[in-house]
C-alpha positions as protocol buffer text, in pm:
chain_id: "A"
residue {
  index: 1
  type: MET
  ca { x: -431 y: 2349 z: -2761 }
}
residue {
  index: 2
  type: SER
  ca { x: -482 y: 2613 z: -2494 }
}
residue {
  index: 3
  type: LEU
  ca { x: -208 y: 2758 z: -2280 }
}
residue {
  index: 4
  type: PRO
  ca { x: -210 y: 2692 z: -1904 }
}
residue {
  index: 5
  type: THR
  ca { x: -373 y: 2961 z: -1694 }
}
residue {
  index: 6
  type: PRO
  ca { x: -171 y: 3155 z: -1438 }
}
residue {
  index: 7
  type: GLN
  ca { x: -372 y: 2988 z: -1161 }
}
residue {
  index: 8
  type: SER
  ca { x: -284 y: 2639 z: -1286 }
}
residue {
  index: 9
  type: LEU
  ca { x: 84 y: 2734 z: -1315 }
}
residue {
  index: 10
  type: ILE
  ca { x: 85 y: 2871 z: -960 }
}
residue {
  index: 11
  type: ALA
  ca { x: -91 y: 2559 z: -830 }
}
residue {
  index: 12
  type: THR
  ca { x: 158 y: 2332 z: -1010 }
}
residue {
  index: 13
  type: LEU
  ca { x: 456 y: 2531 z: -885 }
}
residue {
  index: 14
  type: GLY
  ca { x: 315 y: 2533 z: -531 }
}
residue {
  index: 15
  type: CYS
  ca { x: 269 y: 2156 z: -539 }
}
residue {
  index: 16
  type: LEU
  ca { x: 627 y: 2107 z: -662 }
}
residue {
  index: 17
  type: LEU
  ca { x: 763 y: 2335 z: -390 }
}
residue {
  index: 18
  type: ILE
  ca { x: 574 y: 2144 z: -120 }
}
residue {
  index: 19
  type: VAL
  ca { x: 708 y: 1812 z: -250 }
}
residue {
  index: 20
  type: VAL
  ca { x: 1066 y: 1945 z: -263 }
}
residue {
  index: 21
  type: ALA
  ca { x: 1034 y: 2094 z: 87 }
}
residue {
  index: 22
  type: LEU
  ca { x: 915 y: 1759 z: 227 }
}
residue {
  index: 23
  type: VAL
  ca { x: 1181 y: 1542 z: 61 }
}
residue {
  index: 24
  type: LYS
  ca { x: 1450 y: 1581 z: 327 }
}
residue {
  index: 25
  type: PRO
  ca { x: 1241 y: 1566 z: 648 }
}
residue {
  index: 26
  type: LEU
  ca { x: 1007 y: 1291 z: 526 }
}
residue {
  index: 27
  type: GLY
  ca { x: 1295 y: 1099 z: 368 }
}
residue {
  index: 28
  type: ALA
  ca { x: 1491 y: 1113 z: 694 }
}
residue {
  index: 29
  type: VAL
  ca { x: 1193 y: 980 z: 892 }
}
residue {
  index: 30
  type: MET
  ca { x: 1135 y: 703 z: 638 }
}
residue {
  index: 31
  type: ALA
  ca { x: 1503 y: 604 z: 646 }
}
residue {
  index: 32
  type: ARG
  ca { x: 1489 y: 572 z: 1026 }
}
residue {
  index: 33
  type: ILE
  ca { x: 1169 y: 368 z: 1003 }
}
residue {
  index: 34
  type: TYR
  ca { x: 1315 y: 125 z: 747 }
}
residue {
  index: 35
  type: ALA
  ca { x: 1636 y: 97 z: 950 }
}
residue {
  index: 36
  type: GLY
  ca { x: 1428 y: 2 z: 1257 }
}
residue {
  index: 37
  type: GLU
  ca { x: 1589 y: 270 z: 1474 }
}
residue {
  index: 38
  type: SER
  ca { x: 1291 y: 336 z: 1702 }
}
residue {
  index: 39
  type: PRO
  ca { x: 1269 y: 91 z: 1997 }
}
residue {
  index: 40
  type: PHE
  ca { x: 902 y: 184 z: 2044 }
}
residue {
  index: 41
  type: LEU
  ca { x: 810 y: 106 z: 1681 }
}
residue {
  index: 42
  type: ARG
  ca { x: 1019 y: -214 z: 1694 }
}
residue {
  index: 43
  type: ARG
  ca { x: 813 y: -334 z: 1992 }
}
residue {
  index: 44
  type: ILE
  ca { x: 488 y: -266 z: 1803 }
}
residue {
  index: 45
  type: GLU
  ca { x: 631 y: -440 z: 1497 }
}
residue {
  index: 46
  type: ARG
  ca { x: 736 y: -751 z: 1692 }
}
residue {
  index: 47
  type: TRP
  ca { x: 402 y: -764 z: 1872 }
}
residue {
  index: 48
  type: CYS
  ca { x: 212 y: -752 z: 1540 }
}
residue {
  index: 49
  type: LEU
  ca { x: 438 y: -980 z: 1334 }
}
residue {
  index: 50
  type: ARG
  ca { x: 512 y: -1252 z: 1590 }
}
residue {
  index: 51
  type: PRO
  ca { x: 164 y: -1415 z: 1561 }
}
residue {
  index: 52
  type: LEU
  ca { x: 224 y: -1438 z: 1185 }
}
residue {
  index: 53
  type: GLY
  ca { x: 551 y: -1625 z: 1241 }
}
residue {
  index: 54
  type: VAL
  ca { x: 768 y: -1337 z: 1118 }
}
residue {
  index: 55
  type: ASP
  ca { x: 1091 y: -1268 z: 1304 }
}
residue {
  index: 56
  type: SER
  ca { x: 1161 y: -899 z: 1249 }
}
residue {
  index: 57
  type: ASP
  ca { x: 1534 y: -957 z: 1303 }
}
residue {
  index: 58
  type: HIS
  ca { x: 1561 y: -1221 z: 1029 }
}
residue {
  index: 59
  type: GLU
  ca { x: 1661 y: -1086 z: 687 }
}
residue {
  index: 60
  type: GLN
  ca { x: 1607 y: -1250 z: 348 }
}
residue {
  index: 61
  type: THR
  ca { x: 1818 y: -1302 z: 39 }
}
residue {
  index: 62
  type: TRP
  ca { x: 1690 y: -1132 z: -273 }
}
residue {
  index: 63
  type: ILE
  ca { x: 1538 y: -1461 z: -392 }
}
residue {
  index: 64
  type: ALA
  ca { x: 1347 y: -1511 z: -66 }
}
residue {
  index: 65
  type: TYR
  ca { x: 1245 y: -1144 z: -68 }
}
residue {
  index: 66
  type: ALA
  ca { x: 1112 y: -1169 z: -426 }
}
residue {
  index: 67
  type: THR
  ca { x: 934 y: -1497 z: -346 }
}
residue {
  index: 68
  type: SER
  ca { x: 765 y: -1341 z: -44 }
}
residue {
  index: 69
  type: LEU
  ca { x: 658 y: -1043 z: -254 }
}
residue {
  index: 70
  type: LEU
  ca { x: 511 y: -1265 z: -526 }
}
residue {
  index: 71
  type: LEU
  ca { x: 327 y: -1482 z: -271 }
}
residue {
  index: 72
  type: PHE
  ca { x: 188 y: -1172 z: -98 }
}
residue {
  index: 73
  type: ASN
  ca { x: 69 y: -1014 z: -422 }
}
residue {
  index: 74
  type: GLY
  ca { x: -64 y: -1347 z: -549 }
}
residue {
  index: 75
  type: ALA
  ca { x: -270 y: -1392 z: -232 }
}
residue {
  index: 76
  type: GLY
  ca { x: -393 y: -1032 z: -261 }
}
residue {
  index: 77
  type: PHE
  ca { x: -498 y: -1093 z: -622 }
}
residue {
  index: 78
  type: LEU
  ca { x: -685 y: -1414 z: -537 }
}
residue {
  index: 79
  type: LEU
  ca { x: -862 y: -1256 z: -240 }
}
residue {
  index: 80
  type: LEU
  ca { x: -969 y: -948 z: -435 }
}
residue {
  index: 81
  type: TYR
  ca { x: -1084 y: -1157 z: -730 }
}
residue {
  index: 82
  type: ALA
  ca { x: -1284 y: -1387 z: -498 }
}
residue {
  index: 83
  type: LEU
  ca { x: -1444 y: -1091 z: -316 }
}
residue {
  index: 84
  type: GLN
  ca { x: -1569 y: -952 z: -646 }
}
residue {
  index: 85
  type: ARG
  ca { x: -1695 y: -1280 z: -784 }
}
residue {
  index: 86
  type: LEU
  ca { x: -1869 y: -1372 z: -456 }
}
residue {
  index: 87
  type: GLN
  ca { x: -2002 y: -1031 z: -357 }
}
residue {
  index: 88
  type: HIS
  ca { x: -2362 y: -1142 z: -417 }
}
residue {
  index: 89
  type: VAL
  ca { x: -2338 y: -1396 z: -130 }
}
residue {
  index: 90
  type: LEU
  ca { x: -2123 y: -1187 z: 104 }
}
residue {
  index: 91
  type: PRO
  ca { x: -2243 y: -930 z: 360 }
}
residue {
  index: 92
  type: GLY
  ca { x: -2195 y: -558 z: 301 }
}
residue {
  index: 93
  type: ASN
  ca { x: -2401 y: -556 z: -17 }
}
residue {
  index: 94
  type: PRO
  ca { x: -2713 y: -348 z: 63 }
}
residue {
  index: 95
  type: GLN
  ca { x: -2781 y: -287 z: -307 }
}
residue {
  index: 96
  type: GLU
  ca { x: -2782 y: -665 z: -367 }
}
residue {
  index: 97
  type: LEU
  ca { x: -2538 y: -636 z: -656 }
}
residue {
  index: 98
  type: GLY
  ca { x: -2460 y: -952 z: -850 }
}
residue {
  index: 99
  type: PRO
  ca { x: -2113 y: -1096 z: -899 }
}
residue {
  index: 100
  type: VAL
  ca { x: -1865 y: -889 z: -1098 }
}
residue {
  index: 101
  type: ALA
  ca { x: -1805 y: -1037 z: -1446 }
}
residue {
  index: 102
  type: PRO
  ca { x: -1497 y: -1264 z: -1456 }
}
residue {
  index: 103
  type: ASP
  ca { x: -1300 y: -1045 z: -1699 }
}
residue {
  index: 104
  type: SER
  ca { x: -1378 y: -725 z: -1508 }
}
residue {
  index: 105
  type: ALA
  ca { x: -1295 y: -892 z: -1174 }
}
residue {
  index: 106
  type: PHE
  ca { x: -965 y: -1018 z: -1315 }
}
residue {
  index: 107
  type: ASN
  ca { x: -876 y: -678 z: -1463 }
}
residue {
  index: 108
  type: THR
  ca { x: -965 y: -494 z: -1142 }
}
residue {
  index: 109
  type: ALA
  ca { x: -777 y: -739 z: -919 }
}
residue {
  index: 110
  type: VAL
  ca { x: -462 y: -718 z: -1132 }
}
residue {
  index: 111
  type: SER
  ca { x: -480 y: -340 z: -1156 }
}
residue {
  index: 112
  type: PHE
  ca { x: -528 y: -282 z: -782 }
}
residue {
  index: 113
  type: VAL
  ca { x: -263 y: -536 z: -676 }
}
residue {
  index: 114
  type: THR
  ca { x: -11 y: -373 z: -911 }
}
residue {
  index: 115
  type: ASN
  ca { x: -102 y: -23 z: -784 }
}
residue {
  index: 116
  type: THR
  ca { x: -225 y: 101 z: -1121 }
}
residue {
  index: 117
  type: ASN
  ca { x: -588 y: 118 z: -993 }
}
residue {
  index: 118
  type: TRP
  ca { x: -741 y: 122 z: -1339 }
}
residue {
  index: 119
  type: GLN
  ca { x: -1120 y: 114 z: -1309 }
}
residue {
  index: 120
  type: GLY
  ca { x: -1319 y: -28 z: -1598 }
}
residue {
  index: 121
  type: TYR
  ca { x: -1648 y: -28 z: -1410 }
}
residue {
  index: 122
  type: ALA
  ca { x: -1898 y: 216 z: -1263 }
}
residue {
  index: 123
  type: GLY
  ca { x: -1811 y: 242 z: -891 }
}
residue {
  index: 124
  type: GLU
  ca { x: -2107 y: 188 z: -660 }
}
residue {
  index: 125
  type: THR
  ca { x: -2322 y: 27 z: -929 }
}
residue {
  index: 126
  type: THR
  ca { x: -2074 y: -261 z: -972 }
}
residue {
  index: 127
  type: MET
  ca { x: -1888 y: -313 z: -643 }
}
residue {
  index: 128
  type: SER
  ca { x: -2048 y: -378 z: -306 }
}
residue {
  index: 129
  type: LEU
  ca { x: -1947 y: -177 z: 1 }
}
residue {
  index: 130
  type: LEU
  ca { x: -1753 y: -477 z: 134 }
}
residue {
  index: 131
  type: VAL
  ca { x: -1556 y: -518 z: -190 }
}
residue {
  index: 132
  type: GLN
  ca { x: -1475 y: -148 z: -201 }
}
residue {
  index: 133
  type: MET
  ca { x: -1369 y: -139 z: 164 }
}
residue {
  index: 134
  type: ALA
  ca { x: -1202 y: -479 z: 228 }
}
residue {
  index: 135
  type: GLY
  ca { x: -1082 y: -529 z: -128 }
}
residue {
  index: 136
  type: LEU
  ca { x: -1005 y: -208 z: -313 }
}
residue {
  index: 137
  type: GLY
  ca { x: -936 y: 10 z: -9 }
}
residue {
  index: 138
  type: VAL
  ca { x: -700 y: -244 z: 146 }
}
residue {
  index: 139
  type: GLN
  ca { x: -516 y: -295 z: -183 }
}
residue {
  index: 140
  type: ASN
  ca { x: -468 y: 81 z: -216 }
}
residue {
  index: 141
  type: PHE
  ca { x: -248 y: 57 z: 95 }
}
residue {
  index: 142
  type: LEU
  ca { x: -88 y: -283 z: 42 }
}
residue {
  index: 143
  type: SER
  ca { x: 12 y: -229 z: -320 }
}
residue {
  index: 144
  type: ALA
  ca { x: 175 y: 102 z: -229 }
}
residue {
  index: 145
  type: ALA
  ca { x: 345 y: -66 z: 69 }
}
residue {
  index: 146
  type: THR
  ca { x: 477 y: -336 z: -163 }
}
residue {
  index: 147
  type: GLY
  ca { x: 633 y: -78 z: -393 }
}
residue {
  index: 148
  type: MET
  ca { x: 787 y: 105 z: -98 }
}
residue {
  index: 149
  type: ALA
  ca { x: 925 y: -222 z: 41 }
}
residue {
  index: 150
  type: VAL
  ca { x: 1086 y: -305 z: -292 }
}
residue {
  index: 151
  type: PHE
  ca { x: 1245 y: 40 z: -305 }
}
residue {
  index: 152
  type: ALA
  ca { x: 1384 y: -5 z: 49 }
}
residue {
  index: 153
  type: ALA
  ca { x: 1529 y: -343 z: -57 }
}
residue {
  index: 154
  type: ILE
  ca { x: 1690 y: -190 z: -366 }
}
residue {
  index: 155
  type: VAL
  ca { x: 1850 y: 84 z: -157 }
}
residue {
  index: 156
  type: ARG
  ca { x: 1982 y: -176 z: 88 }
}
residue {
  index: 157
  type: GLY
  ca { x: 2113 y: -388 z: -197 }
}
residue {
  index: 158
  type: LEU
  ca { x: 2303 y: -92 z: -339 }
}
residue {
  index: 159
  type: ALA
  ca { x: 2436 y: 15 z: 2 }
}
residue {
  index: 160
  type: ARG
  ca { x: 2540 y: -332 z: 121 }
}
residue {
  index: 161
  type: THR
  ca { x: 2794 y: -447 z: -132 }
}
residue {
  index: 162
  type: SER
  ca { x: 2915 y: -747 z: 70 }
}
residue {
  index: 163
  type: SER
  ca { x: 2589 y: -863 z: 231 }
}
residue {
  index: 164
  type: LYS
  ca { x: 2379 y: -1149 z: 95 }
}
residue {
  index: 165
  type: THR
  ca { x: 2057 y: -1015 z: 254 }
}
residue {
  index: 166
  type: ILE
  ca { x: 1843 y: -712 z: 170 }
}
residue {
  index: 167
  type: GLY
  ca { x: 1600 y: -706 z: 464 }
}
residue {
  index: 168
  type: SER
  ca { x: 1269 y: -882 z: 514 }
}
residue {
  index: 169
  type: PHE
  ca { x: 980 y: -822 z: 277 }
}
residue {
  index: 170
  type: TRP
  ca { x: 727 y: -884 z: 556 }
}
residue {
  index: 171
  type: VAL
  ca { x: 893 y: -632 z: 788 }
}
residue {
  index: 172
  type: ASP
  ca { x: 933 y: -371 z: 513 }
}
residue {
  index: 173
  type: ALA
  ca { x: 570 y: -408 z: 402 }
}
residue {
  index: 174
  type: PHE
  ca { x: 452 y: -380 z: 762 }
}
residue {
  index: 175
  type: ARG
  ca { x: 668 y: -73 z: 828 }
}
residue {
  index: 176
  type: SER
  ca { x: 545 y: 90 z: 506 }
}
residue {
  index: 177
  type: THR
  ca { x: 182 y: 34 z: 597 }
}
residue {
  index: 178
  type: ALA
  ca { x: 174 y: 85 z: 974 }
}
residue {
  index: 179
  type: PHE
  ca { x: 437 y: 352 z: 1024 }
}
residue {
  index: 180
  type: ILE
  ca { x: 425 y: 556 z: 701 }
}
residue {
  index: 181
  type: LEU
  ca { x: 107 y: 512 z: 495 }
}
residue {
  index: 182
  type: LEU
  ca { x: -151 y: 494 z: 776 }
}
residue {
  index: 183
  type: PRO
  ca { x: -15 y: 797 z: 967 }
}
residue {
  index: 184
  type: LEU
  ca { x: 10 y: 998 z: 643 }
}
residue {
  index: 185
  type: SER
  ca { x: -344 y: 902 z: 544 }
}
residue {
  index: 186
  type: LEU
  ca { x: -470 y: 1016 z: 885 }
}
residue {
  index: 187
  type: VAL
  ca { x: -297 y: 1353 z: 848 }
}
residue {
  index: 188
  type: PHE
  ca { x: -430 y: 1401 z: 494 }
}
residue {
  index: 189
  type: ALA
  ca { x: -782 y: 1289 z: 597 }
}
residue {
  index: 190
  type: LEU
  ca { x: -786 y: 1545 z: 879 }
}
residue {
  index: 191
  type: ALA
  ca { x: -660 y: 1816 z: 640 }
}
residue {
  index: 192
  type: LEU
  ca { x: -932 y: 1730 z: 389 }
}
residue {
  index: 193
  type: ALA
  ca { x: -1200 y: 1719 z: 659 }
}
residue {
  index: 194
  type: ALA
  ca { x: -1082 y: 2056 z: 794 }
}
residue {
  index: 195
  type: ASP
  ca { x: -1109 y: 2194 z: 441 }
}
residue {
  index: 196
  type: GLY
  ca { x: -1471 y: 2081 z: 422 }
}
residue {
  index: 197
  type: VAL
  ca { x: -1439 y: 1790 z: 179 }
}
residue {
  index: 198
  type: VAL
  ca { x: -1768 y: 1607 z: 151 }
}
residue {
  index: 199
  type: GLN
  ca { x: -1768 y: 1301 z: 380 }
}
residue {
  index: 200
  type: THR
  ca { x: -2035 y: 1075 z: 228 }
}
């Protein structure tokens, strides 16, 4: 076993320092987002969620929250599994790839919905562009948003000792995706592009 190089130690220490430095400011912004403190973001939220029948002021009990989470992840699993199995008849398949094998499609769908993203296949030689974009790419955001929503609910549950509600899963998942993950991904994408990361 070789010892870490000075460069790898410096890189690791630098990464840890950046994470520690961002905890307080990013945590404060996230807390305000989950508390719904911005009138501007609340208007966007209501405008987006109202057509789906979600009232952003209505909170759920932990049972309703957990049920919503399971339904959401179950629908995500079924959609991702179907996209893989039907990719040969769907658009966005310029390589004319056949359907993904049932066991591989099941494994991939479970792994991406649970945010483990384990890949037991060879990227572009197995998945069509549509599956990678509308299936795997979307699940990369939604599975992370689900985990963030659950964490927000746990924090509320610990802070509200006398309340029977812990927020709304649909609102928390929307806030995680639209107001935290998408803006952060834009910032990181611009940083990577500015650094010259290959964009193919």
